[in-house]
PDB file of C-alpha atoms in Angstrom:
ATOM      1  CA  UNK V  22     -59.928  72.961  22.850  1.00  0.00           C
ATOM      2  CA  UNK V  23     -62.481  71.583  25.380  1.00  0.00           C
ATOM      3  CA  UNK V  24     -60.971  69.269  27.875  1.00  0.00           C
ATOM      4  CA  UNK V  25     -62.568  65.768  27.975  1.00  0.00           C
ATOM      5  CA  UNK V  26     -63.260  64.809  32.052  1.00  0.00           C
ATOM      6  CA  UNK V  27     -64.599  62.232  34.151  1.00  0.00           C
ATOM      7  CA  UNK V  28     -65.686  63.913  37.091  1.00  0.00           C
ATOM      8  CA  UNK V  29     -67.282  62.451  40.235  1.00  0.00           C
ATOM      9  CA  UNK V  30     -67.137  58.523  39.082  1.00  0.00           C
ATOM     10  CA  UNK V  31     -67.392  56.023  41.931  1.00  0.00           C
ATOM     11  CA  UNK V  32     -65.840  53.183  42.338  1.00  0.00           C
ATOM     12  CA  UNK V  33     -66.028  50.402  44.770  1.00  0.00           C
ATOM     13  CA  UNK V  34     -62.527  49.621  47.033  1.00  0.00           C
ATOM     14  CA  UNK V  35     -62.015  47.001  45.189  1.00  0.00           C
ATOM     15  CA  UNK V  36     -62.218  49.211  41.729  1.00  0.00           C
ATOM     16  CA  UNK V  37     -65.625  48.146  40.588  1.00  0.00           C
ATOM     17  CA  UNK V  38     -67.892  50.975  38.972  1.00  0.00           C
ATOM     18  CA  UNK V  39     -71.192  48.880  38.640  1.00  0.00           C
ATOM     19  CA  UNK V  40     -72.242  45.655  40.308  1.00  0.00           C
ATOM     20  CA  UNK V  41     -73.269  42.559  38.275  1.00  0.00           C
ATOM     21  CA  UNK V  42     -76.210  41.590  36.458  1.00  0.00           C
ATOM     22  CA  UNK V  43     -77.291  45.521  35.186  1.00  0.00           C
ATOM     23  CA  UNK V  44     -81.169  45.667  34.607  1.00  0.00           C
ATOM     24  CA  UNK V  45     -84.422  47.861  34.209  1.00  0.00           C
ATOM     25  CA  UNK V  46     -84.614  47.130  38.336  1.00  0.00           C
ATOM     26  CA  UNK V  47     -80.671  47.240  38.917  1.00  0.00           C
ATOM     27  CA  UNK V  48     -79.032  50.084  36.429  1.00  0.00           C
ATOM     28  CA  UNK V  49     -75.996  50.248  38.678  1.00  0.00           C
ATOM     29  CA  UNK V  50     -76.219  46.276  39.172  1.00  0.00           C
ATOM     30  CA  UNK V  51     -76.657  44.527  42.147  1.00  0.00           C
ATOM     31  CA  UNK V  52     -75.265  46.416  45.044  1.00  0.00           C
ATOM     32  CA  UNK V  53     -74.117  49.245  43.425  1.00  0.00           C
ATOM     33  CA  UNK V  54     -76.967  52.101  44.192  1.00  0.00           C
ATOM     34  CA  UNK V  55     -74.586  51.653  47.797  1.00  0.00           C
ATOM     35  CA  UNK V  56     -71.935  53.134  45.534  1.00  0.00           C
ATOM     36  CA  UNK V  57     -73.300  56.641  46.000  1.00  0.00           C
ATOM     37  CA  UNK V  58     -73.797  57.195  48.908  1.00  0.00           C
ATOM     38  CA  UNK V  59     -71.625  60.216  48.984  1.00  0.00           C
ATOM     39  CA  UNK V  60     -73.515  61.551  46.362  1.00  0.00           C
ATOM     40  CA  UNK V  61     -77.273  61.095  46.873  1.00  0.00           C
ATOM     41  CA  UNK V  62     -77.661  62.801  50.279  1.00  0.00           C
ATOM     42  CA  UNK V  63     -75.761  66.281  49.260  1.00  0.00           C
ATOM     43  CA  UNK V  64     -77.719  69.247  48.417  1.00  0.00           C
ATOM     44  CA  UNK V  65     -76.362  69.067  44.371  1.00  0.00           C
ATOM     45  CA  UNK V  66     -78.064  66.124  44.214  1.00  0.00           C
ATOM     46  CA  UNK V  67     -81.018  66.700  45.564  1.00  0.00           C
ATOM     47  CA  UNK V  68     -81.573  69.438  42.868  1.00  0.00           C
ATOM     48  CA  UNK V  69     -80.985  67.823  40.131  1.00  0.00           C
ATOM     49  CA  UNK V  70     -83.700  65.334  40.891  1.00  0.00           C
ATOM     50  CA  UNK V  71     -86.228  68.166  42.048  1.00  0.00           C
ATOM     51  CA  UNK V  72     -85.956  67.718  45.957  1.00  0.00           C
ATOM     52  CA  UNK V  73     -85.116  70.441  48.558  1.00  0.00           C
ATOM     53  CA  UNK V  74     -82.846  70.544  51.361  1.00  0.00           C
ATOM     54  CA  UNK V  75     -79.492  67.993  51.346  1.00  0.00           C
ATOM     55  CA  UNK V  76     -76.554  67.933  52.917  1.00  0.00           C
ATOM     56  CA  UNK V  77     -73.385  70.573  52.575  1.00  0.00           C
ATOM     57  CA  UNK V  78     -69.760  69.698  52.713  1.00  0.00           C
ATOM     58  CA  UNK V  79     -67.016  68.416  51.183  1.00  0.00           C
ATOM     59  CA  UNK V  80     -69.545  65.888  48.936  1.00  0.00           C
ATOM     60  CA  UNK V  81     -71.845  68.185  47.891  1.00  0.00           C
ATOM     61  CA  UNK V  82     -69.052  70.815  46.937  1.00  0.00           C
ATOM     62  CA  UNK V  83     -67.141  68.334  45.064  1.00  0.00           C
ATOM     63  CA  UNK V  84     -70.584  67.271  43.536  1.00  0.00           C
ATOM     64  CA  UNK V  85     -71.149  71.194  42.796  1.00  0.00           C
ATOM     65  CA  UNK V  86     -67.627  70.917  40.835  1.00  0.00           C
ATOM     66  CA  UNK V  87     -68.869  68.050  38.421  1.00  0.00           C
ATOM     67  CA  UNK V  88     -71.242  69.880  37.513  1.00  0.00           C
ATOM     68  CA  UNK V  89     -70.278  73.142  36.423  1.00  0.00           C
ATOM     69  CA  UNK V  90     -68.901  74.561  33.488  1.00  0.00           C
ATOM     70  CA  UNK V  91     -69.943  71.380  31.130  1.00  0.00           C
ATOM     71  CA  UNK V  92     -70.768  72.605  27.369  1.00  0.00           C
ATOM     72  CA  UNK V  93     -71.473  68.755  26.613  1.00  0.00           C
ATOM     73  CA  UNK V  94     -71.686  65.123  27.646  1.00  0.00           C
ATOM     74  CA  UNK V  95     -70.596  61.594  26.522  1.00  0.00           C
ATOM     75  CA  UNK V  96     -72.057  58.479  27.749  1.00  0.00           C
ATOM     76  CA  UNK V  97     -72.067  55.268  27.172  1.00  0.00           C
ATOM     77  CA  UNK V  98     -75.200  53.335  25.839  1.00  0.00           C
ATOM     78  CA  UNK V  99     -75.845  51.491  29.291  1.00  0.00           C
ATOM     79  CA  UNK V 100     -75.462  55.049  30.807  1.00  0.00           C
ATOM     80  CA  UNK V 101     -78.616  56.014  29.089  1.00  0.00           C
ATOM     81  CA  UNK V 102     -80.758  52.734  28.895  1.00  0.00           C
ATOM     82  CA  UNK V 103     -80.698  49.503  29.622  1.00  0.00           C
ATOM     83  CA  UNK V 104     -81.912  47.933  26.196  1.00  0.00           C
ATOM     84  CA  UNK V 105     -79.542  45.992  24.312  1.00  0.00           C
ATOM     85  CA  UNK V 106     -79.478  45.347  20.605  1.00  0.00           C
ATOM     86  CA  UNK V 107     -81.273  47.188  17.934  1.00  0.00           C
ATOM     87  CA  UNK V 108     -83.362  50.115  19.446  1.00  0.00           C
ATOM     88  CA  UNK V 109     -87.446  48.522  19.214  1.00  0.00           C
ATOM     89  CA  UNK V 110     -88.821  52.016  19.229  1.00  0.00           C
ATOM     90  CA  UNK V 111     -88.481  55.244  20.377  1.00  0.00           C
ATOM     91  CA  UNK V 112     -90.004  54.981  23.737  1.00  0.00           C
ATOM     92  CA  UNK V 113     -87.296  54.755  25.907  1.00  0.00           C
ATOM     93  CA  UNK V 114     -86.293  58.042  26.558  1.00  0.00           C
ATOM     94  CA  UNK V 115     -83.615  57.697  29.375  1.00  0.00           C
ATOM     95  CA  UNK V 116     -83.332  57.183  33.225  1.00  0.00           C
ATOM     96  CA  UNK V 117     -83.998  60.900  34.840  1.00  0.00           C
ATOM     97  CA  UNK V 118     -87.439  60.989  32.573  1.00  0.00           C
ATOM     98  CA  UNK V 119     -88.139  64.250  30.874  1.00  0.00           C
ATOM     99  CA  UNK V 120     -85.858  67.210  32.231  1.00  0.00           C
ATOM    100  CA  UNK V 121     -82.768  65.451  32.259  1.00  0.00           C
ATOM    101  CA  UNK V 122     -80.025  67.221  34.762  1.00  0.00           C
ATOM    102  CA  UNK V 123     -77.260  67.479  31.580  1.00  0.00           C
ATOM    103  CA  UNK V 124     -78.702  70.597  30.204  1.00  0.00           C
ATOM    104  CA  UNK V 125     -77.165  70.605  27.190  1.00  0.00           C
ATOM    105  CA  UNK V 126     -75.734  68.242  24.149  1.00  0.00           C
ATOM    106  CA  UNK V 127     -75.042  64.730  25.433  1.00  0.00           C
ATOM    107  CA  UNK V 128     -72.945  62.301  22.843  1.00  0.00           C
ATOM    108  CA  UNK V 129     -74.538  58.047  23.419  1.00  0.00           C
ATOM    109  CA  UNK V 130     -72.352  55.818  22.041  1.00  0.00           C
ATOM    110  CA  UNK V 131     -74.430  52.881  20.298  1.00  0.00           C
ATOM    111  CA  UNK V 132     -73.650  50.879  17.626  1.00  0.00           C
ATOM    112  CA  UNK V 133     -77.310  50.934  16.708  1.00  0.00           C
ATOM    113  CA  UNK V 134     -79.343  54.601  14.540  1.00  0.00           C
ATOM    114  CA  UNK V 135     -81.782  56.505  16.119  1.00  0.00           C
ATOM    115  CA  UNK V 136     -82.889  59.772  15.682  1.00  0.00           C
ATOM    116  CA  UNK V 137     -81.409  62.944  18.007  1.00  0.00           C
ATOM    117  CA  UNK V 138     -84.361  62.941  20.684  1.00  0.00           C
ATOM    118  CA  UNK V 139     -84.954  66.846  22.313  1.00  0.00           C
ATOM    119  CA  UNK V 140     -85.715  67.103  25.931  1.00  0.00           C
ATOM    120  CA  UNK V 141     -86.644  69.166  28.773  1.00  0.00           C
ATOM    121  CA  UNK V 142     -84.248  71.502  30.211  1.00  0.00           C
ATOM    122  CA  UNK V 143     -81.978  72.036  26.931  1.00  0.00           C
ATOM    123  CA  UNK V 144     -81.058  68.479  27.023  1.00  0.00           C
ATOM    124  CA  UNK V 145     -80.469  66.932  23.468  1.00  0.00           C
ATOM    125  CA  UNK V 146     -79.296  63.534  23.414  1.00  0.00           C
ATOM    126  CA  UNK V 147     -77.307  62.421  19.900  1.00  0.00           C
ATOM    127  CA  UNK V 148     -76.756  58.679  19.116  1.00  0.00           C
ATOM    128  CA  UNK V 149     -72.987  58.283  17.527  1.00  0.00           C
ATOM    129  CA  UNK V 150     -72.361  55.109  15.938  1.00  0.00           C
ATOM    130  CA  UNK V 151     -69.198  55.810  14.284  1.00  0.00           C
ATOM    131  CA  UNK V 152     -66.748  55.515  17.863  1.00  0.00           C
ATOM    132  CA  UNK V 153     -65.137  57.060  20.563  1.00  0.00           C
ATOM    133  CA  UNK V 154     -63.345  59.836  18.290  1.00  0.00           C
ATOM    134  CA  UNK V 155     -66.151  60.759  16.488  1.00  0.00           C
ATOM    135  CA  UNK V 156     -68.434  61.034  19.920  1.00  0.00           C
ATOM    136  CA  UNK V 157     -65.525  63.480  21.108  1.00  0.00           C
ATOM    137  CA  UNK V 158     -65.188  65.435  17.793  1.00  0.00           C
ATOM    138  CA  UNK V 159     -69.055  66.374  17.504  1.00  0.00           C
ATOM    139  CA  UNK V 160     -68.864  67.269  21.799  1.00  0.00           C
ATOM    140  CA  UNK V 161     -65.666  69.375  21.154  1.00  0.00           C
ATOM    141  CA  UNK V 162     -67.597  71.091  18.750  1.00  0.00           C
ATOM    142  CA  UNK V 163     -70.939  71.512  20.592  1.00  0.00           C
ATOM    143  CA  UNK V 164     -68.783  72.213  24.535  1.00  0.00           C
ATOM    144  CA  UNK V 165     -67.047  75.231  22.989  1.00  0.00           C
ATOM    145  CA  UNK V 166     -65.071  76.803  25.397  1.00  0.00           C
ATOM    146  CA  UNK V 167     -66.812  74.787  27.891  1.00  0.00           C
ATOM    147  CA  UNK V 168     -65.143  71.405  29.305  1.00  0.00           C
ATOM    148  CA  UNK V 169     -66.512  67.465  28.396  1.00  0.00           C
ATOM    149  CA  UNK V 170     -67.640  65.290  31.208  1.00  0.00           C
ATOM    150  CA  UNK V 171     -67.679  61.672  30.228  1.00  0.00           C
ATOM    151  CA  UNK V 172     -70.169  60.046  32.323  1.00  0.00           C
ATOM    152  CA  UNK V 173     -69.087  56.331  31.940  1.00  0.00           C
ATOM    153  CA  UNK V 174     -69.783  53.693  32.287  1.00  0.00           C
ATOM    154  CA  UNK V 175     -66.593  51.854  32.998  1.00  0.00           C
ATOM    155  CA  UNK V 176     -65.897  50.168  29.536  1.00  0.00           C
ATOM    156  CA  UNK V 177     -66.888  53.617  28.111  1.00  0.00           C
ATOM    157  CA  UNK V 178     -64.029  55.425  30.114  1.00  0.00           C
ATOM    158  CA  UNK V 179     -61.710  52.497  29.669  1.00  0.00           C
ATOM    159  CA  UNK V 180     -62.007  53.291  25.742  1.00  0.00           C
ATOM    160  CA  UNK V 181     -61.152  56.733  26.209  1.00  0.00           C
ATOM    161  CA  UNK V 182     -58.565  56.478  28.558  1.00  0.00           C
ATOM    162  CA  UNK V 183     -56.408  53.185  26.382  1.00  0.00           C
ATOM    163  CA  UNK V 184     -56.475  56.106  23.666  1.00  0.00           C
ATOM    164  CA  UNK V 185     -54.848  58.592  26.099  1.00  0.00           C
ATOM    165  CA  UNK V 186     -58.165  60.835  25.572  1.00  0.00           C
ATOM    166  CA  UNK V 187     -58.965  62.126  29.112  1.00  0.00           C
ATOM    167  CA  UNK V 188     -57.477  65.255  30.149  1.00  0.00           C
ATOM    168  CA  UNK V 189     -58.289  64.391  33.973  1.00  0.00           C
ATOM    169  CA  UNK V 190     -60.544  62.224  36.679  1.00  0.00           C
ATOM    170  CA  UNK V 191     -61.704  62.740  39.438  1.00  0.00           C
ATOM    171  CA  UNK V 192     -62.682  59.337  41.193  1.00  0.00           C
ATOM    172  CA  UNK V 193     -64.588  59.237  44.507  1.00  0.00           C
ATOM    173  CA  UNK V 194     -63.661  55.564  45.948  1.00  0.00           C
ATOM    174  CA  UNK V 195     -66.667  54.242  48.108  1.00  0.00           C
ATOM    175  CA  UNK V 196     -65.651  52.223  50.997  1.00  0.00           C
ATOM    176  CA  UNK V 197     -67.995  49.096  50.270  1.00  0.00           C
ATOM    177  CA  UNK V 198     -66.666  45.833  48.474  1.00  0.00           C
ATOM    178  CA  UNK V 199     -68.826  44.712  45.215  1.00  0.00           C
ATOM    179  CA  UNK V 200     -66.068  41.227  44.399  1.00  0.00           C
ATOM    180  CA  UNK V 201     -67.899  41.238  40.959  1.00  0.00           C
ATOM    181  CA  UNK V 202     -69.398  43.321  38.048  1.00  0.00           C
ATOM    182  CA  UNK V 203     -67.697  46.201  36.224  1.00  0.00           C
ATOM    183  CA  UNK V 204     -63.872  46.952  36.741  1.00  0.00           C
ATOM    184  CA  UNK V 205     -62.766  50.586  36.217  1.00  0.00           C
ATOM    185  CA  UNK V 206     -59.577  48.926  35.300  1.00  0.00           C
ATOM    186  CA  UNK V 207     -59.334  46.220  34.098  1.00  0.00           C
ATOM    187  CA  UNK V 208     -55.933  45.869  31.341  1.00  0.00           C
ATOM    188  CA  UNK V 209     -55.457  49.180  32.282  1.00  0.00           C
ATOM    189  CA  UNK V 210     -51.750  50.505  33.080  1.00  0.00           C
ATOM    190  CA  UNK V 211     -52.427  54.350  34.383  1.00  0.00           C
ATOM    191  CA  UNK V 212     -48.832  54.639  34.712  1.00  0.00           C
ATOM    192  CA  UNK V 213     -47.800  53.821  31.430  1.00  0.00           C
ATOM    193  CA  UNK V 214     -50.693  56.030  30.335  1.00  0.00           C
ATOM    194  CA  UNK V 215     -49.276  58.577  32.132  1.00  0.00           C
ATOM    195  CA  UNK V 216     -51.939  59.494  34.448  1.00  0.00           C
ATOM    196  CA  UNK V 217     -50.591  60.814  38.069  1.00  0.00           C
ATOM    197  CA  UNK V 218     -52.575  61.320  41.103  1.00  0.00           C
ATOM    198  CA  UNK V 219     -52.586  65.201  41.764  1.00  0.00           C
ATOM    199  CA  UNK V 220     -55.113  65.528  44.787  1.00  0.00           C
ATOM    200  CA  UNK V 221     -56.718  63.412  47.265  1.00  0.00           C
ATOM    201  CA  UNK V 222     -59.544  64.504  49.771  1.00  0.00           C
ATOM    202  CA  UNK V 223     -61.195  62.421  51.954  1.00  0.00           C
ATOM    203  CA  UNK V 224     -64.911  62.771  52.974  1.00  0.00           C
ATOM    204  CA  UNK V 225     -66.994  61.040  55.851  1.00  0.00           C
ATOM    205  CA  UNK V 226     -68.441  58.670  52.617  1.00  0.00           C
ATOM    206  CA  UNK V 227     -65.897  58.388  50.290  1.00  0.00           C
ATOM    207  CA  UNK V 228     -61.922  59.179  49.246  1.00  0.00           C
ATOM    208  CA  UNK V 229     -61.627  61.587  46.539  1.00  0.00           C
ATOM    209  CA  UNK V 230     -58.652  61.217  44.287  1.00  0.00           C
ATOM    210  CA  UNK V 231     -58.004  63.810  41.263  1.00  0.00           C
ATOM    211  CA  UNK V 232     -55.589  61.675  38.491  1.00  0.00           C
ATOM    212  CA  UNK V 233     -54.130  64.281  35.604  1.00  0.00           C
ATOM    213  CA  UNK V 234     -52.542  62.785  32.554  1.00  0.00           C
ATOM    214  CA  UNK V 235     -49.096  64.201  32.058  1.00  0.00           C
TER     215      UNK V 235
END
């Protein structure tokens, strides 16, 4: 069965996955675009948004590694747009505009209908309204041999992790303090879970830490 991951999340030092007050102008809240800075300057990255060059390392293979061998996706609705409520339309059609980097079936939790939307690049984006287990059931079934990366955001993961759902995560801890907005953690007991910490690598930009649930 297809292992459901979180692979390259960042978090602040003081555990904080998004700053406060998300937006159209601040998706990751305020402050937290300096979340990534491991991220956004490594070659990976800079082809999945259609640039050339970037840097090589430690970052970008890690980077590399989140990326490969995903047969599907699950995300969390603020992951893919920042409308709350019912859905008005159609028009919003997610943050990386018409090729998406997923490449294949992604799973948006929303407690709202709306049609499957086809896009660019073999990207098809489902909205589940019927929970966490049913998001993971229809990307088990879509991922194949293939592994699941859930995206986030935090409260997403939280959900999946309080249900002792995630096979592994790999967290790259940013040193930059946030003091508010979106706690990885928050009433969360990894311990009791029983998550362990398998691997940590440091970078020039971040920690990376590797947790595997027993």
């Amino acid at each position: 069965m297809a292992r459901l991951l979180v692979r390259g999340f960042t978090i602040s030092l003081d555990g904080y996955g998004a700053g406060p007050d998300q937006s159209l102008d601040n998706p990751l809240g305020i402050g937290g675009e300096s979340l990534h800075q491991w991220l956004v300057g490594t070659r990976t990255f800079h082809s999945m948004v259609g640039k050339e060059g970037g840097e090589t390392g430690i970052d970008d293979q890690l980077a590399a590694q989140s990326m490969a061998g995903v047969g599907a996706w699950i995300l969390g609705r603020n992951m893919f747009s920042p409308i709350r409520g019912p859905w008005p339309d159609e028009t919003w059609r997610g943050w990386w505009g018409e090729n998406p980097p997923y490449h294949s079936p992604v799973y948006v939790l929303t407690h709202y209908k709306r049609p499957s939307l086809e896009m660019e690049g073999g990207t098809l984006f489902h909205f589940v309204t019927d929970g966490i287990h049913a998001a993971l059931e229809q990307a088990q079934g879509a991922a194949g041999a293939q592994d699941i990366r859930l995206l986030g955001g935090a409260s997403t993961i939280r959900q999946y992790l309080r249900c002792k759902l995630i096979n592994e995560l790999h967290l790259a801890v940013s040193p930059i303090l946030l003091g508010r907005g979106e706690h990885l953690f928050e009433g969360i007991d990894l311990n009791a879970l029983g998550y362990q910490c398998e691997k940590v690598t440091p970078s020039p930009k971040a920690v990376h830490y590797v947790l595997v649930r027993r």
